[in-house]
Short mmCIF file of C-alpha atoms in Angstrom, two decimals:
data_model
loop_
_atom_site.label_atom_id
_atom_site.label_comp_id
_atom_site.label_asym_id
_atom_site.label_seq_id
_atom_site.Cartn_x
_atom_site.Cartn_y
_atom_site.Cartn_z
CA MET A 71 0.21 0.08 0.08
CA GLY A 72 2.91 2.44 1.25
CA ASN A 73 4.13 1.94 -2.58
CA PHE A 74 1.10 3.32 -4.06
CA ALA A 75 1.39 6.62 -2.09
CA PRO A 76 3.45 8.33 -4.36
CA GLU A 77 1.92 7.65 -7.14
CA MET A 78 -1.34 8.86 -5.52
CA ASP A 79 0.37 11.87 -4.66
CA ASN A 80 1.72 12.49 -8.37
CA GLU A 81 -1.86 11.71 -9.84
CA GLN A 82 -3.25 14.61 -7.53
CA ASN A 83 -0.40 16.92 -8.17
CA LEU A 84 -1.28 16.35 -12.22
CA LYS A 85 -5.05 16.82 -11.44
CA ASN A 86 -4.41 20.16 -9.81
CA LYS A 87 -2.07 21.59 -12.25
CA THR A 88 -4.38 20.29 -15.12
CA GLU A 89 -7.43 22.40 -13.26
CA ALA A 90 -4.98 25.25 -12.60
CA ALA A 91 -4.03 25.43 -16.43
CA ALA A 92 -7.77 24.97 -17.60
CA GLY A 93 -8.80 27.75 -15.13
CA ALA A 94 -6.17 30.27 -16.30
CA PRO A 95 -8.40 31.16 -19.35
CA ASP A 96 -11.44 31.76 -17.48
CA LYS A 97 -9.63 34.06 -14.89
CA GLU A 98 -8.15 36.02 -17.88
CA ALA A 99 -11.72 36.37 -19.57
CA VAL A 100 -13.09 37.64 -16.05
CA LYS A 101 -10.43 40.15 -15.89
CA GLU A 102 -11.30 41.48 -19.40
CA SER A 103 -14.80 41.44 -18.83
CA LYS A 104 -14.10 43.66 -15.55
CA ASP A 105 -12.35 45.84 -17.56
CA ALA A 106 -14.73 46.42 -20.10
CA VAL A 107 -17.45 46.85 -17.57
CA LYS A 108 -14.88 49.52 -15.77
CA GLU A 109 -14.68 51.18 -19.25
CA SER A 110 -18.30 51.20 -19.60
CA ARG A 111 -18.97 52.85 -16.36
CA ASP A 112 -16.24 55.61 -17.20
CA ALA A 113 -18.12 56.11 -20.34
CA VAL A 114 -21.30 56.52 -18.66
CA LYS A 115 -19.61 58.58 -16.16
CA GLU A 116 -18.60 60.99 -19.00
CA SER A 117 -21.66 61.30 -20.40
CA LYS A 118 -23.37 62.14 -17.03
CA ASP A 119 -20.59 64.92 -16.10
CA ALA A 120 -21.42 66.09 -19.76
CA VAL A 121 -24.93 66.54 -19.01
CA LYS A 122 -24.13 67.96 -15.83
CA GLU A 123 -22.24 70.70 -17.38
CA LYS A 124 -23.98 74.14 -16.68
CA LEU A 125 -25.95 75.57 -19.71
CA TRP A 126 -27.54 78.58 -18.11
CA ASN A 127 -24.62 80.15 -16.79
CA ARG A 128 -24.59 84.02 -16.34
CA ASN A 129 -22.70 85.19 -19.14
CA TYR A 130 -24.74 82.83 -21.62
CA CYS A 131 -28.10 84.26 -19.99
CA VAL A 132 -26.84 87.99 -20.19
CA ALA A 133 -26.08 87.50 -24.07
CA MET A 134 -29.57 86.04 -24.72
CA LEU A 135 -30.81 89.24 -22.93
CA ALA A 136 -28.98 91.49 -24.88
CA ASN A 137 -29.93 89.41 -27.97
CA PHE A 138 -33.52 89.66 -27.24
CA MET A 139 -33.28 93.36 -26.39
CA MET A 140 -31.65 93.92 -29.61
CA PHE A 141 -34.28 92.30 -31.89
CA PHE A 142 -36.99 93.25 -29.75
CA SER A 143 -36.14 97.09 -30.36
CA PHE A 144 -35.91 96.45 -34.23
CA TYR A 145 -38.83 94.61 -34.84
CA LEU A 146 -40.94 96.44 -32.48
CA LEU A 147 -41.12 98.95 -35.85
CA THR A 148 -40.87 96.17 -38.47
CA PRO A 149 -44.73 95.46 -39.29
CA LEU A 150 -45.62 99.40 -38.73
CA LEU A 151 -43.16 100.92 -40.90
CA PRO A 152 -45.08 100.03 -44.02
CA ILE A 153 -48.31 101.78 -42.41
CA TYR A 154 -45.85 104.82 -41.24
CA LEU A 155 -44.55 105.31 -44.64
CA ASP A 156 -47.77 105.07 -46.12
CA ALA A 157 -49.68 107.30 -43.87
CA GLU A 158 -46.63 109.95 -43.13
CA PHE A 159 -44.98 110.16 -46.60
CA ASN A 160 -47.80 108.87 -48.93
CA ALA A 161 -44.98 106.19 -50.46
CA GLY A 162 -46.28 103.51 -52.94
CA LYS A 163 -45.69 99.83 -52.03
CA ASP A 164 -43.23 99.67 -54.25
CA MET A 165 -41.42 102.66 -52.83
CA ILE A 166 -41.88 100.82 -49.54
CA GLY A 167 -40.33 98.01 -50.53
CA LEU A 168 -37.11 99.66 -51.58
CA VAL A 169 -36.95 101.72 -48.47
CA LEU A 170 -37.18 98.86 -46.45
CA SER A 171 -34.91 96.75 -47.99
CA GLY A 172 -32.00 99.40 -47.40
CA TYR A 173 -31.19 98.10 -43.97
CA VAL A 174 -31.02 94.37 -45.15
CA ILE A 175 -28.67 95.86 -48.09
CA ALA A 176 -26.00 97.34 -45.63
CA ALA A 177 -26.23 94.28 -43.14
CA LEU A 178 -25.27 91.93 -46.13
CA VAL A 179 -22.39 94.40 -46.97
CA VAL A 180 -21.36 94.59 -43.27
CA ARG A 181 -21.73 90.95 -42.02
CA PRO A 182 -19.14 89.04 -43.73
CA PHE A 183 -16.54 91.52 -42.67
CA SER A 184 -18.23 91.26 -39.13
CA GLY A 185 -17.09 87.55 -38.99
CA PHE A 186 -13.64 88.49 -39.88
CA VAL A 187 -13.46 91.21 -37.59
CA VAL A 188 -14.98 89.16 -34.59
CA ASP A 189 -12.24 86.20 -35.15
CA SER A 190 -9.56 88.13 -35.55
CA PHE A 191 -10.16 91.02 -32.62
CA ASP A 192 -11.24 91.47 -29.05
CA ARG A 193 -14.75 90.01 -29.51
CA LYS A 194 -15.73 91.85 -26.22
CA LYS A 195 -14.71 95.35 -27.60
CA VAL A 196 -16.17 94.72 -30.90
CA LEU A 197 -19.76 93.68 -29.24
CA VAL A 198 -19.73 96.50 -27.04
CA LEU A 199 -18.52 99.17 -29.77
CA CYS A 200 -21.26 97.68 -32.58
CA PHE A 201 -24.21 97.62 -30.04
CA PHE A 202 -23.45 101.11 -28.95
CA PHE A 203 -23.85 102.37 -32.47
CA PHE A 204 -26.89 100.07 -33.16
CA PHE A 205 -28.55 101.96 -30.07
CA ILE A 206 -27.67 105.40 -31.14
CA CYS A 207 -28.96 105.01 -34.66
CA PHE A 208 -32.66 104.82 -33.41
CA THR A 209 -32.50 108.55 -32.56
CA GLY A 210 -32.42 108.98 -36.50
CA TYR A 211 -35.92 107.71 -36.72
CA ILE A 212 -37.10 110.27 -34.30
CA GLY A 213 -35.54 113.00 -36.36
CA ALA A 214 -36.14 111.91 -39.90
CA GLY A 215 -38.49 114.57 -41.61
CA THR A 216 -38.61 113.26 -45.01
CA LEU A 217 -38.73 109.76 -46.78
CA LEU A 218 -35.22 110.48 -48.29
CA MET A 219 -34.03 110.94 -44.49
CA PHE A 220 -35.78 108.18 -43.23
CA ALA A 221 -34.44 105.82 -46.43
CA ILE A 222 -30.92 106.87 -45.29
CA VAL A 223 -31.02 106.41 -41.87
CA ARG A 224 -32.77 102.94 -41.96
CA THR A 225 -30.10 102.24 -44.47
CA ILE A 226 -27.24 103.16 -42.23
CA HIS A 227 -29.04 101.15 -39.19
CA GLY A 228 -28.36 97.81 -40.89
CA LEU A 229 -24.49 98.49 -40.45
CA PRO A 230 -24.26 98.06 -36.64
CA PHE A 231 -27.42 95.73 -36.81
CA GLY A 232 -25.65 93.16 -38.92
CA ALA A 233 -22.33 93.66 -36.90
CA THR A 234 -23.95 93.17 -33.52
CA THR A 235 -25.97 90.21 -34.20
CA VAL A 236 -22.97 88.21 -35.66
CA ALA A 237 -20.72 89.66 -32.29
CA ASN A 238 -23.19 88.89 -29.87
CA SER A 239 -24.08 85.20 -31.18
CA THR A 240 -20.52 84.45 -31.56
CA ALA A 241 -19.99 85.66 -27.89
CA ALA A 242 -22.66 83.33 -26.76
CA ILE A 243 -20.87 80.40 -28.57
CA ASP A 244 -17.76 81.10 -26.41
CA VAL A 245 -19.39 81.17 -22.98
CA LEU A 246 -20.94 77.83 -23.61
CA ALA A 247 -19.46 74.47 -22.57
CA SER A 248 -18.88 72.46 -25.88
CA SER A 249 -20.99 69.42 -24.47
CA ARG A 250 -24.10 71.86 -24.52
CA ARG A 251 -23.22 74.16 -27.37
CA ASN A 252 -25.97 72.29 -29.78
CA GLU A 253 -28.70 72.46 -27.15
CA GLY A 254 -27.45 75.95 -26.10
CA MET A 255 -27.67 77.75 -29.41
CA GLY A 256 -31.21 76.33 -30.36
CA PHE A 257 -32.10 78.10 -26.88
CA TYR A 258 -29.97 81.18 -28.01
CA GLY A 259 -31.68 81.35 -31.24
CA LEU A 260 -35.11 81.32 -29.20
CA SER A 261 -34.25 85.12 -28.07
CA ASN A 262 -34.24 86.54 -31.45
CA ASN A 263 -37.03 84.65 -32.50
CA LEU A 264 -39.23 85.30 -29.75
CA ALA A 265 -38.14 89.15 -29.94
CA MET A 266 -39.33 88.79 -33.78
CA ALA A 267 -42.31 87.46 -32.96
CA ILE A 268 -43.54 89.42 -29.56
CA ALA A 269 -42.14 92.64 -30.73
CA PRO A 270 -44.67 92.97 -33.64
CA SER A 271 -47.47 92.16 -31.69
CA ALA A 272 -46.49 94.68 -29.02
CA GLY A 273 -45.85 97.21 -31.51
CA ILE A 274 -49.30 96.90 -33.44
CA TRP A 275 -51.14 96.97 -30.02
CA ILE A 276 -49.26 100.23 -28.84
CA TYR A 277 -50.11 101.84 -31.86
CA SER A 278 -53.48 100.79 -32.00
CA ALA A 279 -54.11 102.25 -28.30
CA THR A 280 -51.86 105.51 -29.06
CA ASP A 281 -52.01 106.04 -32.93
CA ASN A 282 -48.36 107.79 -32.05
CA PHE A 283 -45.66 106.44 -34.36
CA SER A 284 -42.79 108.60 -32.20
CA LEU A 285 -43.64 106.67 -28.85
CA LEU A 286 -42.74 103.61 -30.64
CA PHE A 287 -39.54 104.93 -31.80
CA TRP A 288 -38.88 106.17 -28.55
CA ILE A 289 -39.42 102.90 -26.76
CA SER A 290 -37.23 100.95 -29.55
CA LEU A 291 -34.40 103.54 -28.24
CA VAL A 292 -35.04 102.85 -24.57
CA VAL A 293 -34.99 99.07 -25.16
CA ALA A 294 -31.49 99.28 -27.10
CA LEU A 295 -30.15 101.18 -24.69
CA ILE A 296 -30.74 98.15 -21.98
CA GLY A 297 -29.48 95.50 -24.65
CA PHE A 298 -26.54 97.76 -24.91
CA TRP A 299 -25.84 98.05 -20.96
CA CYS A 300 -26.19 94.14 -21.12
CA SER A 301 -23.55 93.47 -23.74
CA THR A 302 -21.15 95.48 -21.33
CA THR A 303 -21.61 93.18 -18.56
CA ILE A 304 -20.71 89.90 -20.38
CA ARG A 305 -17.33 88.53 -19.44
CA LEU A 306 -15.81 86.17 -22.11
CA PRO A 307 -13.06 83.72 -21.72
CA ARG A 308 -9.39 84.47 -23.13
CA ARG A 309 -8.82 82.98 -26.56
CA LYS A 310 -5.93 81.21 -27.26
CA LYS A 311 -3.70 82.06 -30.12
CA VAL A 312 -4.56 79.65 -33.38
CA GLU A 313 -1.15 78.38 -34.60
CA GLY A 314 -0.93 77.95 -38.36
CA LYS A 315 -4.19 79.87 -39.22
CA PRO A 316 -4.65 80.07 -43.10
CA PRO A 317 -3.72 83.01 -45.09
CA MET A 318 -6.15 85.49 -45.91
CA SER A 319 -8.92 84.10 -47.96
CA LEU A 320 -12.57 84.01 -49.07
CA ASP A 321 -13.06 81.78 -45.94
CA HIS A 322 -12.34 84.39 -43.59
CA PHE A 323 -15.48 86.42 -44.96
CA PHE A 324 -17.90 83.74 -45.82
CA LEU A 325 -17.92 80.18 -44.97
CA THR A 326 -17.67 78.36 -48.45
CA ARG A 327 -17.58 74.94 -47.10
CA ALA A 328 -21.46 75.81 -46.28
CA TRP A 329 -22.29 77.05 -49.63
CA LEU A 330 -25.33 74.76 -50.48
CA MET A 331 -26.91 75.38 -46.81
CA ALA A 332 -26.60 79.25 -47.45
CA ILE A 333 -28.77 79.01 -50.63
CA ASN A 334 -31.16 76.76 -48.72
CA ILE A 335 -31.67 79.17 -45.62
CA CYS A 336 -31.66 82.20 -48.40
CA LEU A 337 -35.10 80.36 -49.71
CA PHE A 338 -36.14 80.15 -46.19
CA GLY A 339 -35.60 84.04 -45.28
CA LEU A 340 -37.28 85.26 -48.41
CA CYS A 341 -40.43 83.79 -46.78
CA TRP A 342 -39.75 85.64 -43.77
CA GLY A 343 -39.14 88.63 -45.33
CA VAL A 344 -42.43 88.86 -47.09
CA MET A 345 -44.29 87.70 -44.10
CA ALA A 346 -43.04 89.74 -41.31
CA ASN A 347 -43.05 93.18 -43.33
CA TYR A 348 -46.50 92.66 -45.48
CA VAL A 349 -48.94 90.78 -43.09
CA ALA A 350 -50.03 94.07 -41.08
CA LEU A 351 -50.52 96.00 -44.43
CA TYR A 352 -52.32 92.85 -45.74
CA GLY A 353 -54.55 92.33 -42.61
CA LYS A 354 -55.71 95.86 -42.53
CA GLU A 355 -56.42 96.40 -46.33
CA GLU A 356 -57.51 93.04 -47.06
CA MET A 357 -58.94 91.50 -44.09
CA GLY A 358 -60.12 94.78 -42.50
CA ILE A 359 -58.07 94.17 -39.31
CA THR A 360 -55.46 95.52 -37.12
CA ASP A 361 -55.50 94.01 -33.83
CA GLY A 362 -55.91 90.75 -35.32
CA THR A 363 -52.30 91.01 -36.65
CA GLY A 364 -51.17 91.33 -33.22
CA ILE A 365 -52.81 88.12 -32.43
CA PHE A 366 -51.05 86.50 -35.35
CA PHE A 367 -47.68 87.26 -34.24
CA ALA A 368 -48.53 86.11 -30.82
CA LEU A 369 -49.52 82.85 -32.12
CA LEU A 370 -45.98 82.69 -34.06
CA SER A 371 -44.28 83.37 -31.00
CA ILE A 372 -46.19 80.60 -29.00
CA GLY A 373 -45.39 78.31 -32.02
CA LEU A 374 -41.59 79.11 -31.72
CA VAL A 375 -41.55 78.61 -27.95
CA ILE A 376 -43.26 75.25 -27.92
CA SER A 377 -41.31 74.08 -31.04
CA ARG A 378 -37.48 75.29 -29.29
CA LEU A 379 -38.69 73.60 -26.08
CA TYR A 380 -39.74 70.30 -27.95
CA GLY A 381 -36.95 70.24 -30.03
CA ALA A 382 -33.98 70.73 -27.53
CA LYS A 383 -33.35 67.19 -26.74
CA ALA A 384 -33.05 66.52 -30.32
CA LEU A 385 -30.40 69.37 -30.76
CA ARG A 386 -28.41 67.80 -27.82
CA GLN A 387 -28.27 64.42 -29.30
CA GLY A 388 -27.20 65.78 -32.42
CA LYS A 389 -29.99 65.17 -34.64
CA LEU A 390 -29.36 68.38 -36.57
CA THR A 391 -30.82 67.59 -40.00
CA GLU A 392 -33.85 65.78 -38.88
CA ASN A 393 -34.87 68.92 -36.73
CA ALA A 394 -34.10 70.85 -39.93
CA MET A 395 -36.40 68.82 -42.13
CA GLU A 396 -39.28 68.56 -39.54
CA GLY A 397 -39.13 72.57 -39.56
CA ALA A 398 -39.21 72.83 -42.87
CA LEU A 399 -42.27 70.62 -43.78
CA ILE A 400 -44.42 72.23 -40.95
CA SER A 401 -43.42 75.77 -42.06
CA SER A 402 -44.30 74.88 -45.88
CA VAL A 403 -47.61 73.83 -44.64
CA GLY A 404 -48.19 76.74 -42.79
CA TYR A 405 -47.20 79.46 -45.78
CA THR A 406 -49.22 77.07 -48.11
CA LEU A 407 -52.46 77.36 -46.09
CA PHE A 408 -51.96 81.17 -45.65
CA ALA A 409 -51.43 81.63 -49.41
CA ILE A 410 -55.03 79.47 -49.92
CA ALA A 411 -56.12 82.30 -47.44
CA PRO A 412 -59.80 80.32 -46.97
CA GLY A 413 -60.79 82.71 -44.15
CA ALA A 414 -59.74 84.39 -40.95
CA TRP A 415 -58.96 80.71 -39.10
CA ALA A 416 -56.17 79.66 -41.84
CA PHE A 417 -54.53 83.53 -40.95
CA TYR A 418 -54.29 82.27 -37.47
CA VAL A 419 -53.55 78.55 -37.84
CA SER A 420 -50.86 79.38 -40.52
CA ALA A 421 -49.27 81.60 -37.92
CA MET A 422 -48.89 78.82 -35.46
CA LEU A 423 -47.78 76.38 -38.30
CA ILE A 424 -44.79 78.95 -39.38
CA GLY A 425 -43.60 79.46 -35.81
CA LEU A 426 -43.45 75.87 -35.08
CA GLY A 427 -41.56 74.90 -38.30
CA ASN A 428 -38.97 78.05 -38.16
CA GLY A 429 -38.48 77.39 -34.23
CA ARG A 430 -37.16 73.47 -35.60
CA MET A 431 -35.48 74.69 -38.64
CA TYR A 432 -33.48 77.68 -37.70
CA PRO A 433 -31.53 76.56 -34.50
CA ALA A 434 -30.44 73.00 -36.48
CA PHE A 435 -29.33 75.15 -39.46
CA LEU A 436 -27.37 77.18 -37.03
CA ASN A 437 -25.79 74.46 -35.64
CA MET A 438 -25.27 72.91 -38.72
CA PHE A 439 -23.24 76.08 -39.92
CA ILE A 440 -21.13 75.84 -36.73
CA SER A 441 -20.46 72.05 -37.50
CA VAL A 442 -18.58 72.44 -40.56
CA ALA A 443 -16.55 75.35 -39.48
CA ARG A 444 -13.29 75.33 -37.65
CA HIS A 445 -13.23 76.56 -34.12
CA ASP A 446 -11.70 79.74 -35.05
CA GLN A 447 -14.31 80.16 -37.91
CA ARG A 448 -17.11 80.78 -35.34
CA GLY A 449 -17.88 84.34 -35.82
CA THR A 450 -17.42 83.45 -39.77
CA ALA A 451 -20.04 80.48 -39.49
CA ASN A 452 -22.33 83.13 -37.62
CA SER A 453 -22.02 85.96 -40.09
CA SER A 454 -22.66 83.58 -43.00
CA ILE A 455 -25.91 81.96 -41.88
CA LEU A 456 -27.08 85.73 -41.05
CA THR A 457 -25.66 87.09 -44.38
CA SER A 458 -27.67 84.04 -46.26
CA TRP A 459 -30.87 84.84 -44.45
CA ASP A 460 -30.49 88.56 -45.09
CA VAL A 461 -30.03 87.83 -48.73
CA GLY A 462 -33.41 86.21 -48.47
CA MET A 463 -35.21 88.53 -46.23
CA GLY A 464 -34.07 91.63 -48.73
CA LEU A 465 -35.24 89.51 -51.68
CA GLY A 466 -38.11 88.91 -50.01
CA ILE A 467 -38.96 92.78 -48.64
CA LEU A 468 -38.17 94.03 -52.06
CA ALA A 469 -40.13 91.61 -54.31
CA GLY A 470 -42.69 91.59 -52.01
CA GLY A 471 -43.57 95.32 -52.41
CA VAL A 472 -43.22 94.98 -56.18
CA ILE A 473 -45.33 92.01 -56.64
CA THR A 474 -48.13 93.44 -54.09
CA GLU A 475 -48.16 96.95 -55.88
CA TYR A 476 -48.59 95.19 -59.47
CA CYS A 477 -50.07 91.85 -58.75
CA GLY A 478 -51.83 91.89 -55.28
CA PHE A 479 -51.15 90.36 -51.96
CA SER A 480 -52.32 86.94 -53.28
CA ALA A 481 -49.40 86.49 -55.72
CA ALA A 482 -46.86 87.82 -53.12
CA PHE A 483 -47.83 85.13 -50.69
CA TRP A 484 -47.86 82.25 -53.60
CA VAL A 485 -44.48 83.45 -54.11
CA THR A 486 -43.51 82.78 -50.48
CA ALA A 487 -45.11 79.45 -50.54
CA ALA A 488 -43.50 78.32 -53.39
CA SER A 489 -39.79 79.57 -52.10
CA GLN A 490 -40.39 77.51 -48.75
CA ILE A 491 -41.39 74.34 -50.86
CA ALA A 492 -38.30 74.64 -52.95
CA GLY A 493 -36.09 75.19 -49.88
CA THR A 494 -37.54 72.00 -48.19
CA LEU A 495 -37.02 69.91 -51.25
CA LEU A 496 -33.44 71.22 -51.81
CA LEU A 497 -32.68 70.32 -48.08
CA LEU A 498 -34.48 66.67 -48.75
CA PHE A 499 -32.77 65.73 -51.47
CA PHE A 500 -29.27 67.61 -51.51
CA THR A 501 -28.55 69.84 -48.34
CA ARG A 502 -28.61 66.70 -46.03
CA ARG A 503 -26.01 64.82 -47.54
CA PHE A 504 -24.01 68.09 -48.29
CA PHE A 505 -23.72 68.68 -44.53
CA LEU A 506 -22.96 65.11 -43.33
CA SER A 507 -20.18 64.59 -45.96
CA ARG A 508 -18.50 68.19 -44.56
CA LYS A 509 -19.47 68.12 -40.88
CA LEU A 510 -16.17 68.49 -38.40
CA VAL A 511 -17.93 68.09 -35.15
#
């Protein structure tokens, strides 16, 4: 029996070694699995940390407030200027369109250079200087006693307006955390969209109650002053010097990588140019309403707010083309319904639809422009989308005046619907692929 003991020990040792050898891969697999779980937890933690990055910081809120005040002061007058020019200077619709398009031409001239200046010099100083001249130009409306003087003031006003919009929106981008930029710019755009919708309603209500255009000019002046003060309190982070920056080129003034998106925005801007400037005149002359135009812009603003709040999550998730497409489709329905004009109900329902559509479409396009630009081209990206929008707005104001004078309001609003549908088709079949192929961030 004793002779078998060593053999049994050897067999046991061999068995233990075999089990150990067999168990080794299992331990390594367990270790790899633990590492994978750890990496997954780290990724989740990073994602949660990104979500926790503050969106509503002080400087961002101040930039939004300044932007709201700027657009509110400007668009408080927009729907009433055709009525003012008609009543005060007896101007025809074609002349009204020419006078009102002057500011758009001026903004077009200055905006490409604004992007370059904002990207090349101290952004805070540029912003404050531009906002000051924007504010002071409102005094010109109060003193303009002839149609020519009014046209000159309106045209000159487009210069600081165009430059300030670029400088302020670029400042807003700078104070946002990178993980919240898409969402943040969506809400930032809400500030000017809200102003563009609420201000006309307020202006129409004030004019209906007082029948006093001078009061409106003074209110705009005070609101612009508040916006200027807000701009002086924004604190911007210090920018690092960009090494190896390309030499002077067209890209310093216009984001050539986004040329097709610019055409798309131009088509959408044309619609807004006609609608925002002639709906009050249309309501007064064709539908016999004045207070109802204020309701139109109020519904438009409600649509914008709902759309921005609903679309914020999709923007945060980076669904830019989806947001843009949905917004363009909804706006197409709204503009078409307005052009058909089956009654007062369509007048108001179309306002809500246009608000819902633009509230999703424009912030998506703004982020699309920023996404195809280098980080040192944020000012250029901003100026490019605003320039494109202004081209469309200017064409809409000018064409709207001529068409309504010689063909009537119905023809002008059908042109608007056609432009919106054309832009939607361009986005569907070409612009989406164009953007995805050039996206950098």
